[in-house]
Short mmCIF file of C-alpha atoms and ligand atoms in Angstrom, two decimals:
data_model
loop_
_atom_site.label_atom_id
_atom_site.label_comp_id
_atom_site.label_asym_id
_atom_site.label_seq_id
_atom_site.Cartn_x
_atom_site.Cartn_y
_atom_site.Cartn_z
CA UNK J 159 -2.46 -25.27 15.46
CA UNK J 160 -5.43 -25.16 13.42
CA UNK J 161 -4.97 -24.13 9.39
CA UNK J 162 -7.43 -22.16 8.06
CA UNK J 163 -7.33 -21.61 4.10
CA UNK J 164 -8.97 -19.17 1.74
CA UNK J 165 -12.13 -20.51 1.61
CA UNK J 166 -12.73 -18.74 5.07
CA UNK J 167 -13.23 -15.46 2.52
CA UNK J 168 -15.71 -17.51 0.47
CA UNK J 169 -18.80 -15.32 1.24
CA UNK J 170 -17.01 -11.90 1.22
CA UNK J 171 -14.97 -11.98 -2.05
CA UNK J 172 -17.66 -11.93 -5.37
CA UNK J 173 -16.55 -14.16 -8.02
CA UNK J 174 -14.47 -16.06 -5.20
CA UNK J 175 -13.47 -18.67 -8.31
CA UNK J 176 -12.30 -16.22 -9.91
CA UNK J 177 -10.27 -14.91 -7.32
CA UNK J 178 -9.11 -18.48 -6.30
CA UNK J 179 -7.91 -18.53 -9.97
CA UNK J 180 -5.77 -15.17 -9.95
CA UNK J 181 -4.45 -15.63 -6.62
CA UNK J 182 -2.63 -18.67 -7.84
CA UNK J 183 -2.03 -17.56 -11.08
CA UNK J 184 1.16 -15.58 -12.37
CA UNK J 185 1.12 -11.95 -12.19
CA UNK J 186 2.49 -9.06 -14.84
CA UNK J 187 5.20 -6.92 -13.81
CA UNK J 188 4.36 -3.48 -13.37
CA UNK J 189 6.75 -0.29 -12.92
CA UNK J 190 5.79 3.25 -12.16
CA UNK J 191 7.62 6.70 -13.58
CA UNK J 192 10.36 7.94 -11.49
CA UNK J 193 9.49 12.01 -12.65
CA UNK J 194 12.77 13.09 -10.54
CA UNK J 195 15.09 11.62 -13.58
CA UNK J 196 13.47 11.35 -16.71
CA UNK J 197 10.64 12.36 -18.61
CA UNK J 198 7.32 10.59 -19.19
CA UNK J 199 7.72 10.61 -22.59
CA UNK J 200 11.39 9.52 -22.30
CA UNK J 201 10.59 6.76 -20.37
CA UNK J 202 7.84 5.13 -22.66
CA UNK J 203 10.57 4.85 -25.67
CA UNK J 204 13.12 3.27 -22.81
CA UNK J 205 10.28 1.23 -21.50
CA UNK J 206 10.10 0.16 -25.58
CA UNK J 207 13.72 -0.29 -26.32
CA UNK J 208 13.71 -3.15 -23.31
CA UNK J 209 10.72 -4.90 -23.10
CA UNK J 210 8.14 -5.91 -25.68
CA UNK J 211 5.07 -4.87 -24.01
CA UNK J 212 4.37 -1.73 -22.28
CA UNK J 213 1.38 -0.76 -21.76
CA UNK J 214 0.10 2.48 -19.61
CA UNK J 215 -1.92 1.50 -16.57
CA UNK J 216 -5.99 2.94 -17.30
CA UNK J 217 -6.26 3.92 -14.28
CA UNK J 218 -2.85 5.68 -13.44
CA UNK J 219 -1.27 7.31 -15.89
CA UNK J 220 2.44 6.91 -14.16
CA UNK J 221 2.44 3.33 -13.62
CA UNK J 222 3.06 0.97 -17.08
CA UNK J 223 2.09 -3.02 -17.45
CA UNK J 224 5.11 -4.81 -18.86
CA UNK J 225 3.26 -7.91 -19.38
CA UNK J 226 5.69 -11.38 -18.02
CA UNK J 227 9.03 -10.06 -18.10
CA UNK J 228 11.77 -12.27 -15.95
CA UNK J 229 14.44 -9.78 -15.20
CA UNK J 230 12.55 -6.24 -15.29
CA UNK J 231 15.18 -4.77 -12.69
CA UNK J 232 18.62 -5.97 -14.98
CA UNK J 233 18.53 -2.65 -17.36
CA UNK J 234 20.44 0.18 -17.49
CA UNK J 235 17.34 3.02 -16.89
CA UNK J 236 16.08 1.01 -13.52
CA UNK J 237 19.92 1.64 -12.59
CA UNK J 238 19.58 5.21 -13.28
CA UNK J 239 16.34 5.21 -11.14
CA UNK J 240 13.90 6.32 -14.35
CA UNK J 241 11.67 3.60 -13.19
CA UNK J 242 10.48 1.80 -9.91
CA UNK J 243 9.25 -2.19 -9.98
CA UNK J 244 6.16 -1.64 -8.03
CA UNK J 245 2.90 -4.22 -7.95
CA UNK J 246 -0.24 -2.62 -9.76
CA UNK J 247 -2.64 -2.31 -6.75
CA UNK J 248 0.91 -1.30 -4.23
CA UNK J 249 0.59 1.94 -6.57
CA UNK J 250 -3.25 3.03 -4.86
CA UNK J 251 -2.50 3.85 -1.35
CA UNK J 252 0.07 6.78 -2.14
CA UNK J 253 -2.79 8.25 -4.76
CA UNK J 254 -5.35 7.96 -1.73
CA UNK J 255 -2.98 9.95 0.70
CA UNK J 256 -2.50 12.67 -2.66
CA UNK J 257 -0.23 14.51 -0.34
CA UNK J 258 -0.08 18.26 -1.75
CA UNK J 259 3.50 20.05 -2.51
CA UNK J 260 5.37 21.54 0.31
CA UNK J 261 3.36 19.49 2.61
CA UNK J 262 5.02 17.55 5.79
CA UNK J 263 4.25 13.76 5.07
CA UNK J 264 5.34 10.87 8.00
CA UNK J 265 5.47 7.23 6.02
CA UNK J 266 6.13 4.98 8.92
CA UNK J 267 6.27 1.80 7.47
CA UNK J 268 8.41 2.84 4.46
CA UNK J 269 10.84 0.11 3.60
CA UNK J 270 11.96 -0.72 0.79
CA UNK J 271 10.26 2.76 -0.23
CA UNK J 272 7.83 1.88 -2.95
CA UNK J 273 5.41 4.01 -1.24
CA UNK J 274 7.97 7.11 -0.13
CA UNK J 275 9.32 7.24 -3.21
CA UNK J 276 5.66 7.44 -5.26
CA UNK J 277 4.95 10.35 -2.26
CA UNK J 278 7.87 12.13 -3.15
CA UNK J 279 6.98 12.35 -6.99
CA UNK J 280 3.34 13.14 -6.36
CA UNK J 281 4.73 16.45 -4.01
CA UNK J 282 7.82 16.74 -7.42
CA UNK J 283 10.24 16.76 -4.63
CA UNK J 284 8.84 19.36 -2.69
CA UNK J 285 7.99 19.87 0.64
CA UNK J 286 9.45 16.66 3.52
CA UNK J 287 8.58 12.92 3.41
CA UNK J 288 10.02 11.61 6.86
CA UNK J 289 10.84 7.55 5.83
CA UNK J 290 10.46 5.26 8.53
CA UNK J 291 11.17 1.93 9.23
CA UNK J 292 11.83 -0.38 12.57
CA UNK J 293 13.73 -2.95 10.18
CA UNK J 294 17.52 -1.83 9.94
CA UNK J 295 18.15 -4.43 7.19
CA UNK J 296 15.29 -2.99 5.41
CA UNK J 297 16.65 0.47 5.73
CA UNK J 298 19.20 -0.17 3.13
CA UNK J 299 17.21 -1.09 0.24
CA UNK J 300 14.76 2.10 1.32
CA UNK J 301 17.91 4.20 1.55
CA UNK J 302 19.08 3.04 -2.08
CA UNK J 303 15.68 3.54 -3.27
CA UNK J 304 15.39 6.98 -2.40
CA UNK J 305 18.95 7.65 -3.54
CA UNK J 306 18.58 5.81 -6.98
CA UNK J 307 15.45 7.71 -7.84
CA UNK J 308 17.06 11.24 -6.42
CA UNK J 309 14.13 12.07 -3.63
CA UNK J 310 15.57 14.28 -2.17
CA UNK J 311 12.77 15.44 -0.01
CA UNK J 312 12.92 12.61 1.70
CA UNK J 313 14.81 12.04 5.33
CA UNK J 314 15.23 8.38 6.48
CA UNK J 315 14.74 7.74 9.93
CA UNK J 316 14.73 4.36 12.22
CA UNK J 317 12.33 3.98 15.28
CA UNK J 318 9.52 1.45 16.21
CA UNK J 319 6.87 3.95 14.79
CA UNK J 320 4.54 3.00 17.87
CA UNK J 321 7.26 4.70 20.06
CA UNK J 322 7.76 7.68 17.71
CA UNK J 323 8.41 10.50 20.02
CA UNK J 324 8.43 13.99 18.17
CA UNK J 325 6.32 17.42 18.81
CA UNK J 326 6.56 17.74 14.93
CA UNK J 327 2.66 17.09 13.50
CA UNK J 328 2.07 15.93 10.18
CA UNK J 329 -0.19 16.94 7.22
CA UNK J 330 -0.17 13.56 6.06
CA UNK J 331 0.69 10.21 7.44
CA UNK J 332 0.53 7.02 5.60
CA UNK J 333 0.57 3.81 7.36
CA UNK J 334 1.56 0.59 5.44
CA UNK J 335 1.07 -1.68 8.25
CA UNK J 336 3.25 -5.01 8.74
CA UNK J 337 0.58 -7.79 7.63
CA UNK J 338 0.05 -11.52 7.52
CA UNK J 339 0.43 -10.17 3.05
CA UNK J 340 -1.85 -12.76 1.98
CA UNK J 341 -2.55 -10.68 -0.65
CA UNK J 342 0.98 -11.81 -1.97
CA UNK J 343 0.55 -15.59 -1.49
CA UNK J 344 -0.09 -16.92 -5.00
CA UNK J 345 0.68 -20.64 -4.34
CA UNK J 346 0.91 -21.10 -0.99
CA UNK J 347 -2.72 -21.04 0.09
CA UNK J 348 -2.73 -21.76 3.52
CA UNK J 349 -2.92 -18.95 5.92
CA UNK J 350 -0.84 -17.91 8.97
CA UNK J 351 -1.85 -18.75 12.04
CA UNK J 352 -4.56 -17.36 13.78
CA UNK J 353 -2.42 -16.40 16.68
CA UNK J 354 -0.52 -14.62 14.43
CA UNK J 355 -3.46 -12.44 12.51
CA UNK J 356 -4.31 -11.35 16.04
CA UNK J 357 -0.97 -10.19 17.00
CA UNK J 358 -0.14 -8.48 14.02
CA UNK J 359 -3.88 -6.82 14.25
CA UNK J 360 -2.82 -4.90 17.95
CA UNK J 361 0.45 -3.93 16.45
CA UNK J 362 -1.64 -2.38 13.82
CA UNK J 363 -3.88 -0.36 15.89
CA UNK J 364 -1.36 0.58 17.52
CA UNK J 365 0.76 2.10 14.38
CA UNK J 366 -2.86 3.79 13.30
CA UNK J 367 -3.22 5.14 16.97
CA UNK J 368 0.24 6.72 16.43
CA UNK J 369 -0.71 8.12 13.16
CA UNK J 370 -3.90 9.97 14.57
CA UNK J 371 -1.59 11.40 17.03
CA UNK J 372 1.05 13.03 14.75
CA UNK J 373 -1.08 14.23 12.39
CA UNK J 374 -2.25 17.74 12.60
CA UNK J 375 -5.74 18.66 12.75
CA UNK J 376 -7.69 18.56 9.34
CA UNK J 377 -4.41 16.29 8.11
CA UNK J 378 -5.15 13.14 6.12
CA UNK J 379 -3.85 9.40 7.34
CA UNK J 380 -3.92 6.45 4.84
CA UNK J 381 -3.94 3.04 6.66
CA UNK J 382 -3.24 0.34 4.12
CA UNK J 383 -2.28 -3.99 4.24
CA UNK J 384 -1.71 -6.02 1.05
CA UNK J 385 -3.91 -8.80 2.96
CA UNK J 386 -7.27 -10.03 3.20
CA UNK J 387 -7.73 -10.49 6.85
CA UNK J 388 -10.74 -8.33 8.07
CA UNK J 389 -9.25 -8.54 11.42
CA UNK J 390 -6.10 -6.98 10.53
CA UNK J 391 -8.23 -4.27 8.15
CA UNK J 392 -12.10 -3.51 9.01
CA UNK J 393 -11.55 -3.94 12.26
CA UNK J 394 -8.29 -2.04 13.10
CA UNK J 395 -10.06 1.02 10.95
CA UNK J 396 -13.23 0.11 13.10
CA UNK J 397 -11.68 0.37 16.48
CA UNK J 398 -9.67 3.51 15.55
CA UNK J 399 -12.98 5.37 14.51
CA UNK J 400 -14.07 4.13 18.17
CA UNK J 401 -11.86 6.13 20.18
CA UNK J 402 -9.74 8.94 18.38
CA UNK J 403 -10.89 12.27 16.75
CA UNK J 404 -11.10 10.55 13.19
CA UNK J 405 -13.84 10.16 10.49
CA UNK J 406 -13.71 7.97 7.34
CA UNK J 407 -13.83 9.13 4.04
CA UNK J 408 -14.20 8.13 0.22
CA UNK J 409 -11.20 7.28 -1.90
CA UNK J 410 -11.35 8.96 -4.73
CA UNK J 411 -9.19 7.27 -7.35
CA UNK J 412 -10.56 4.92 -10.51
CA UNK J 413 -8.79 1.81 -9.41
CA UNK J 414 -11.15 -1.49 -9.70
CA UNK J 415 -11.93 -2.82 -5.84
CA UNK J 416 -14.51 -4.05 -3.74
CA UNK J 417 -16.17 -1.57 -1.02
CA UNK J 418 -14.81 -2.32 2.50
CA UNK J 419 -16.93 -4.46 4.82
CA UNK J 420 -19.49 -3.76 6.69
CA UNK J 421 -18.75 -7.05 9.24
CA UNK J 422 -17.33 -10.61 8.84
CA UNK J 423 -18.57 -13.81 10.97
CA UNK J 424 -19.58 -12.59 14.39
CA UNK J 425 -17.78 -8.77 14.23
CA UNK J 426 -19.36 -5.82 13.26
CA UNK J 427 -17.50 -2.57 12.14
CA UNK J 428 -20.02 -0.11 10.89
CA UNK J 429 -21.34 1.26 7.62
CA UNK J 430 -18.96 3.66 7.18
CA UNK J 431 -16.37 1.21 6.56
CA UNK J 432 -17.55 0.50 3.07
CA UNK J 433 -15.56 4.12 2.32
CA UNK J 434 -12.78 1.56 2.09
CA UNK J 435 -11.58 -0.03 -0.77
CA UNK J 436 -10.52 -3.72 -1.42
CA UNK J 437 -8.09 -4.65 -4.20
CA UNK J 438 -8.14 -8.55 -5.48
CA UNK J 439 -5.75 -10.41 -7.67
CA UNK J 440 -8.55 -10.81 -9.99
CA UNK J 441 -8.82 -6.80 -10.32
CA UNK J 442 -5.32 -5.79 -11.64
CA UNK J 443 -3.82 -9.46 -12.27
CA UNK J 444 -1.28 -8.42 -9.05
CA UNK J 445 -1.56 -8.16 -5.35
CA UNK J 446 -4.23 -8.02 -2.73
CA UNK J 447 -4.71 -4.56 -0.88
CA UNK J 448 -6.88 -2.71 1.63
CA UNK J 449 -7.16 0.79 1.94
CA UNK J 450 -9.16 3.25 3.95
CA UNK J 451 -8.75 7.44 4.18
CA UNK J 452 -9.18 8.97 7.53
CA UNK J 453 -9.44 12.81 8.10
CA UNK J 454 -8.49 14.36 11.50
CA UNK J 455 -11.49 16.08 13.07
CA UNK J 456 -9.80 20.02 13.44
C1 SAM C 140 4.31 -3.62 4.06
S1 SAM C 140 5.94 -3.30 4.51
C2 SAM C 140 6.17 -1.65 3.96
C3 SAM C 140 6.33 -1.51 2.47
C4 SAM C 140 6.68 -0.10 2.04
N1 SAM C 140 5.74 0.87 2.54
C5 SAM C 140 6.77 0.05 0.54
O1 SAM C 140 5.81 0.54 -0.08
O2 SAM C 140 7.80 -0.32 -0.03
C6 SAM C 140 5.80 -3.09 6.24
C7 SAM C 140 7.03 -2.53 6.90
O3 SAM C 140 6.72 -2.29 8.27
C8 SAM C 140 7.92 -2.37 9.00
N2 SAM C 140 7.58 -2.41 10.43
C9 SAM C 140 7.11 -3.45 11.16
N3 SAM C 140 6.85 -3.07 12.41
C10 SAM C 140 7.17 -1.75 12.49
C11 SAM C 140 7.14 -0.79 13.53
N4 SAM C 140 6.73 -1.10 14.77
N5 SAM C 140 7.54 0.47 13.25
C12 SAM C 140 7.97 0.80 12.01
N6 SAM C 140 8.03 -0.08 10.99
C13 SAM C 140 7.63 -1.33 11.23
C14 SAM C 140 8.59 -3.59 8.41
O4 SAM C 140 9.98 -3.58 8.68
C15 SAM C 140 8.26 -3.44 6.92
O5 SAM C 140 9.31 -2.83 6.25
#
């Protein structure tokens, strides 16, 4: 079995030195506002009282930069659910879906419900968010999540999303596929296998196939990976814009990225894939992400 490293991304990532650098470097804590229990303002002088640096996120508002804390979860307010330890550029993918109140929202990849429970504030509780998750070991943390940070819009459910069977159709659907999360590797820079990129890359157009199915027409799906990979990203968006009733569009939040790509080596996905966004380490000093916004045709 053949190793591949990072350098493989060495002509698609600008300032690939610099991202070497953050990639191995270590990375700020960040939390986001839990608006179910506390107030904004509330939270900030908490946020204070603990932790020596907080500092609000430029481009979101909700989310706050703690700077190196060690223990960020051992205080009394994350116990009380006024805050949620989520990685800078894991807070982007919920803001791209921007799910409206009262709307139906299907998360099928939702443990340990970083994502579910930043849907459920952005709709204040309103409307459903049905949390999904093959991974019953998973579903505990995702169920304590939710109940810690009092969603209660939100209704757990277990099932290999692929297989989802319901007539129900969604206004929004958010898929935060299973990945090879290279975006999360920081020291360990050799990839997974290549077998494994490609297996991981049907199961994922297979979870986005599933998404264009249950959602209804004119809904909004957000496909998202915290890894490089443009065979688990570009081209899973690419093949999906092949063969359902989907178009691709802009992302329209503030957060620093690279456009998506165009191709990589010998694969070719299209134009329109640069409507997707790329997070680096180097961006946000935290994880890797991809994200792209699809609208059902109606
Ligand atoms: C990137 S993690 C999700 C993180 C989560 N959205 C959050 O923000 O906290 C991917 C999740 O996909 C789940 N998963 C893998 N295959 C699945 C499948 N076929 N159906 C549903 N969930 C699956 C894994 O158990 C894992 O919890």
């Amino acid at each position: 079995m053949v190793k591949e490293t990072l350098y493989r991304y060495k002509d698609i990532i600008p300032d690939f030195d610099t991202f070497l650098q953050a990639i191995k470097s270590r990375r700020i804590t960040t939390v986001r506002w839990n608006p179910h229990k506390v107030a904004r303002k509330e939270l900030i002088e908490e946020l204070k009282e603990c932790f020596a640096h907080v500092e609000s996120i430029s481009w979101y508002k909700d989310g706050f930069r703690l700077g190196y804390v060690e223990k960020p979860g051992k205080t009394l307010y994350h116990a009380l659910g006024h805050y949620y330890i989520q990685e800078e550029s894991a807070m982007a993918a919920a803001l791209a879906l921007a799910p409206k109140k009262h709307s139906l929202v299907l998360d099928m990849c939702a443990a340990p419900g970083g994502k579910t429970t930043q849907l459920s504030a952005l709709m204040e509780n309103t409307g459903t968010v049905v949390a999904n998750d093959k991974a019953i070991a998973r579903l505990k943390s995702l169920v304590a999540n939710v109940s810690r940070l009092a969603c209660v819009n939100v209704i757990v459910s277990w099932n290999d999303a692929t297989k989802l069977d319901t007539s129900e159709r969604f206004d929004y659907v958010l898929v935060d596929a299973p990945c090879t999360a290279e975006g999360n590797l920081q020291n360990k820079i050799t990839l997974m296998p290549r077998e494994t990129r490609e297996t991981l890359s049907s199961l994922q157009k297979a979870l986005l196939k599933k998404a264009c199915e249950l959602t209804k027409p004119n809904g909004t799906i957000v496909y998202c990976t915290c890894t490089f990979a443009p065979e688990e990203n570009e081209r899973v968006v690419a093949a999906i814009l092949e063969e359902q009733e989907v178009k691709i569009e802009k992302i329209g939040i503030s957060v620093p990225h690279e456009k998506g790509l165009e191709s990589f080596g010998k694969e070719f996905y299209g134009e329109e894939l640069k409507k997707a966004i790329r997070i680096y380490p180097h961006h946000l000093n935290s994880g890797g992400a991809f994200i792209a916004k699809l609208k059902k045709k109606g």
